[in-house]
Amino acid sequence: MSRKIAVLVGSLRKDSYNLKVAKILQQIAPKTLSLQIIQIGDLPLYNEDIDQGHPPESYTRFRKEIATCDGVIFVTPEYNRSIPAVIKNAIDVGSRPYGQSVWAKKPTAIISVSPGAIGGFGANHALRQSLVFLDMPTMQQPEAYFGGVATAFDDNGNIAEKSRAFLENFIKTYADWVNKLA
Ligand SMILES: Cc1cc2nc3c(=O)[nH]c(=O)nc-3n(C[C@H](O)[C@H](O)[C@H](O)COP(=O)(O)O)c2cc1C
């Protein structure tokens, strides 16, 4: 049986490096995992007023998708040394209504991806602050800061062997993490 894992990508850009990395993770994940990229770009900025009575359809769709998954992977760029608003917004939507958070206990992992040298370290750790509060058991090792991503792909979209090996180790260890917590 393969476990459904929600993948949240923190960039809405068509040619996003983070999206490319998320798609490679989908391809190389062990058979025990089925990675599904969940749409977050259509979620209106969280507002308790619009969440009363008849919440936006996208909020309901998103909450259901997360609630029915067995784990979560965040693939995120760093924006101004923190997480992009789309990721924080998705976290906030999933955390409400109060007392009905969809996040608790889901085995989680983070990979931050950047053309820069420090691989989105600031985003990776800023994200962890919310995950602690939301009771999401988050894989500690290997830490995954994917720096220099702009040079990791060739013109045909193939990833360099060294980077592929790094991603393989990340996703295999995450599969073990999910099994351990199941
Ligand atoms: C608003 C904004 C802020 C950014 N801040 C950072 C930053 O703090 N650290 C960093 O490494 N890159 C930063 N960048 C550059 C991104 O890493 C780069 O645009 C990257 O390609 C975004 O990921 P994507 O390719 O998946 O869209 C920033 C980009 C934007 C648009």
Coordinates of C-alpha atoms and ligand atoms in Angstrom, one line a residue:
M1 CA 0.0 0.0 0.0
S2 CA 1.3 3.4 -0.8
R3 CA 0.7 6.4 1.5
K4 CA -0.6 9.6 0.1
I5 CA 1.8 12.5 0.7
A6 CA 0.7 16.1 0.1
V7 CA 3.4 18.2 -1.5
L8 CA 3.1 22.0 -1.0
V9 CA 5.2 24.1 -3.3
G10 CA 5.9 27.6 -2.2
S11 CA 6.2 29.2 -5.6
L12 CA 3.4 29.9 -8.1
R13 CA 5.8 30.6 -10.9
K14 CA 5.3 28.5 -14.1
D15 CA 9.1 27.8 -14.4
S16 CA 9.6 27.5 -10.7
Y17 CA 12.7 25.6 -9.6
N18 CA 10.8 24.4 -6.5
L19 CA 8.1 22.9 -8.7
K20 CA 10.8 21.2 -10.8
V21 CA 12.3 19.7 -7.6
A22 CA 8.8 18.6 -6.4
K23 CA 8.2 16.8 -9.7
I24 CA 11.5 15.0 -9.4
L25 CA 10.7 13.9 -5.9
Q26 CA 7.4 12.5 -7.3
Q27 CA 9.4 10.5 -9.8
I28 CA 12.0 9.1 -7.5
A29 CA 9.9 8.5 -4.3
P30 CA 9.9 4.9 -3.1
K31 CA 6.8 2.9 -4.0
T32 CA 5.5 3.2 -0.5
L33 CA 4.7 6.9 -1.1
S34 CA 2.5 8.6 -3.6
L35 CA 3.3 12.3 -3.8
Q36 CA 0.6 14.6 -4.8
I37 CA 1.2 18.3 -5.4
I38 CA -1.7 20.2 -3.8
Q39 CA -2.8 23.5 -5.2
I40 CA -2.4 26.5 -2.9
G41 CA -2.3 29.4 -5.3
D42 CA -6.1 29.7 -5.4
L43 CA -6.6 30.1 -1.6
P44 CA -7.8 33.6 -0.8
L45 CA -5.7 35.3 1.9
Y46 CA -7.0 33.9 5.2
N47 CA -9.8 35.9 6.6
E48 CA -12.0 34.6 9.4
D49 CA -14.9 36.6 8.1
I50 CA -15.1 34.7 4.8
D51 CA -14.5 31.4 6.7
Q52 CA -17.9 31.7 8.5
G53 CA -20.9 29.7 7.3
H54 CA -19.9 29.1 3.7
P55 CA -16.1 29.1 3.4
P56 CA -14.6 29.5 0.0
E57 CA -14.7 26.3 -2.0
S58 CA -10.9 26.3 -2.3
Y59 CA -10.6 26.3 1.5
T60 CA -12.9 23.3 1.8
R61 CA -11.1 21.4 -1.1
F62 CA -7.7 22.2 0.4
R63 CA -8.6 21.1 3.9
K64 CA -10.1 17.8 2.6
E65 CA -7.0 17.0 0.6
I66 CA -4.7 17.6 3.6
A67 CA -7.0 15.7 6.0
T68 CA -6.9 12.6 3.8
C69 CA -3.2 12.5 3.3
D70 CA -0.7 10.6 5.4
G71 CA 2.1 13.1 5.4
V72 CA 3.3 16.5 4.1
I73 CA 6.3 17.7 2.3
F74 CA 7.0 21.4 1.9
V75 CA 9.2 22.4 -1.0
T76 CA 9.8 26.1 -0.6
P77 CA 11.8 29.0 -1.8
E78 CA 13.1 31.6 0.6
Y79 CA 11.5 35.1 0.4
N80 CA 13.4 37.8 2.3
R81 CA 14.9 35.2 4.6
S82 CA 11.6 33.7 5.5
I83 CA 8.8 31.7 3.9
P84 CA 6.7 33.0 1.0
A85 CA 3.2 34.2 1.8
V86 CA 1.5 31.4 -0.2
I87 CA 3.0 28.8 2.2
K88 CA 2.0 30.7 5.3
N89 CA -1.5 31.3 3.9
A90 CA -1.9 27.6 3.2
I91 CA -0.8 26.7 6.7
D92 CA -3.2 29.3 8.2
V93 CA -6.2 28.0 6.1
G94 CA -5.4 24.4 7.2
S95 CA -5.2 25.4 10.8
R96 CA -8.8 26.7 11.0
P97 CA -11.6 26.6 12.1
Y98 CA -10.2 26.6 15.6
G99 CA -9.9 23.1 17.0
Q100 CA -10.2 21.5 13.5
S101 CA -6.7 21.8 12.2
V102 CA -5.8 19.3 9.5
W103 CA -2.1 19.4 10.3
A104 CA -1.6 17.6 13.6
K105 CA 0.5 14.4 13.7
K106 CA 1.2 14.3 9.9
P107 CA 4.8 13.2 9.3
T108 CA 6.4 16.2 7.7
A109 CA 9.6 17.1 5.8
I110 CA 11.0 20.4 4.4
I111 CA 13.2 21.1 1.5
S112 CA 14.2 24.6 0.8
V113 CA 15.3 25.4 -2.7
S114 CA 17.2 28.5 -3.9
P115 CA 19.6 29.7 -6.6
G116 CA 21.6 31.2 -3.7
A117 CA 24.4 29.6 -1.8
I118 CA 22.7 29.0 1.5
G119 CA 19.8 27.1 0.0
G120 CA 16.9 28.9 1.7
F121 CA 18.1 28.1 5.2
G122 CA 16.1 31.0 6.6
A123 CA 12.9 29.8 5.1
N124 CA 13.5 26.2 6.1
H125 CA 13.8 27.2 9.8
A126 CA 11.1 29.9 9.8
L127 CA 8.7 27.2 8.6
R128 CA 9.7 24.9 11.5
Q129 CA 8.4 27.5 14.0
S130 CA 4.8 27.0 12.7
L131 CA 5.1 23.3 12.4
V132 CA 6.1 22.9 16.1
F133 CA 2.9 24.8 17.1
L134 CA 0.8 22.8 14.7
D135 CA 2.1 19.5 16.2
M136 CA 3.6 18.2 12.9
P137 CA 6.4 15.8 13.6
T138 CA 9.1 17.1 11.2
M139 CA 12.1 15.1 10.0
Q140 CA 15.3 16.5 11.4
Q141 CA 17.9 14.8 9.3
P142 CA 19.0 15.1 6.6
E143 CA 18.6 18.8 6.6
A144 CA 17.7 19.8 3.1
Y145 CA 19.0 23.1 1.8
F146 CA 19.1 22.9 -2.0
G147 CA 21.4 25.7 -3.0
G148 CA 22.6 26.7 -6.4
V149 CA 19.6 25.2 -8.0
A150 CA 19.8 27.4 -11.2
T151 CA 22.9 25.4 -12.3
A152 CA 21.5 22.0 -11.2
F153 CA 19.4 21.4 -14.4
D154 CA 20.6 21.1 -18.0
D155 CA 18.7 22.6 -21.0
N156 CA 16.5 19.5 -21.2
G157 CA 15.4 19.8 -17.6
N158 CA 17.6 16.9 -16.5
I159 CA 19.0 17.2 -13.0
A160 CA 22.7 16.7 -12.2
E161 CA 23.6 13.4 -10.7
K162 CA 24.9 14.8 -7.5
S163 CA 21.6 16.7 -6.9
R164 CA 19.5 13.7 -7.8
A165 CA 21.4 11.6 -5.2
F166 CA 20.8 14.3 -2.6
L167 CA 17.0 14.2 -3.4
E168 CA 17.0 10.4 -3.3
N169 CA 18.6 10.3 0.1
F170 CA 16.0 13.0 1.3
I171 CA 13.0 11.1 0.0
K172 CA 14.1 7.7 1.1
T173 CA 14.8 8.9 4.6
Y174 CA 11.4 10.6 4.6
A175 CA 9.7 7.3 3.6
D176 CA 11.4 5.7 6.6
W177 CA 10.1 8.6 8.8
V178 CA 6.6 8.1 7.6
N179 CA 6.8 4.3 8.3
K180 CA 8.2 4.9 11.7
L181 CA 5.3 7.2 12.7
A182 CA 2.5 5.2 11.0
Ligands
LIG1 C1 10.1 38.5 -3.1 C2 11.4 37.6 -3.2 C3 12.3 37.5 -2.2 C4 13.4 36.7 -2.3 N1 14.2 36.6 -1.2 C5 15.2 35.6 -1.3 C6 15.9 35.3 -0.1 O1 15.7 35.8 1.0 N2 16.8 34.3 -0.2 C7 17.1 33.6 -1.4 O2 17.9 32.7 -1.4 N3 16.4 33.9 -2.5 C8 15.5 34.9 -2.5 N4 14.7 35.2 -3.6 C9 15.1 34.6 -4.9 C10 14.5 33.2 -5.0 O3 15.2 32.2 -4.4 C11 14.4 32.9 -6.5 O4 13.5 33.8 -7.2 C12 13.9 31.5 -6.7 O5 14.0 31.1 -8.1 C13 12.4 31.3 -6.3 O6 12.0 30.0 -6.4 P1 11.2 29.5 -7.7 O7 12.2 29.3 -8.8 O8 10.7 28.1 -7.3 O9 10.1 30.5 -8.0 C14 13.6 36.0 -3.5 C15 12.7 36.1 -4.6 C16 11.6 36.9 -4.5 C17 10.6 37.0 -5.6

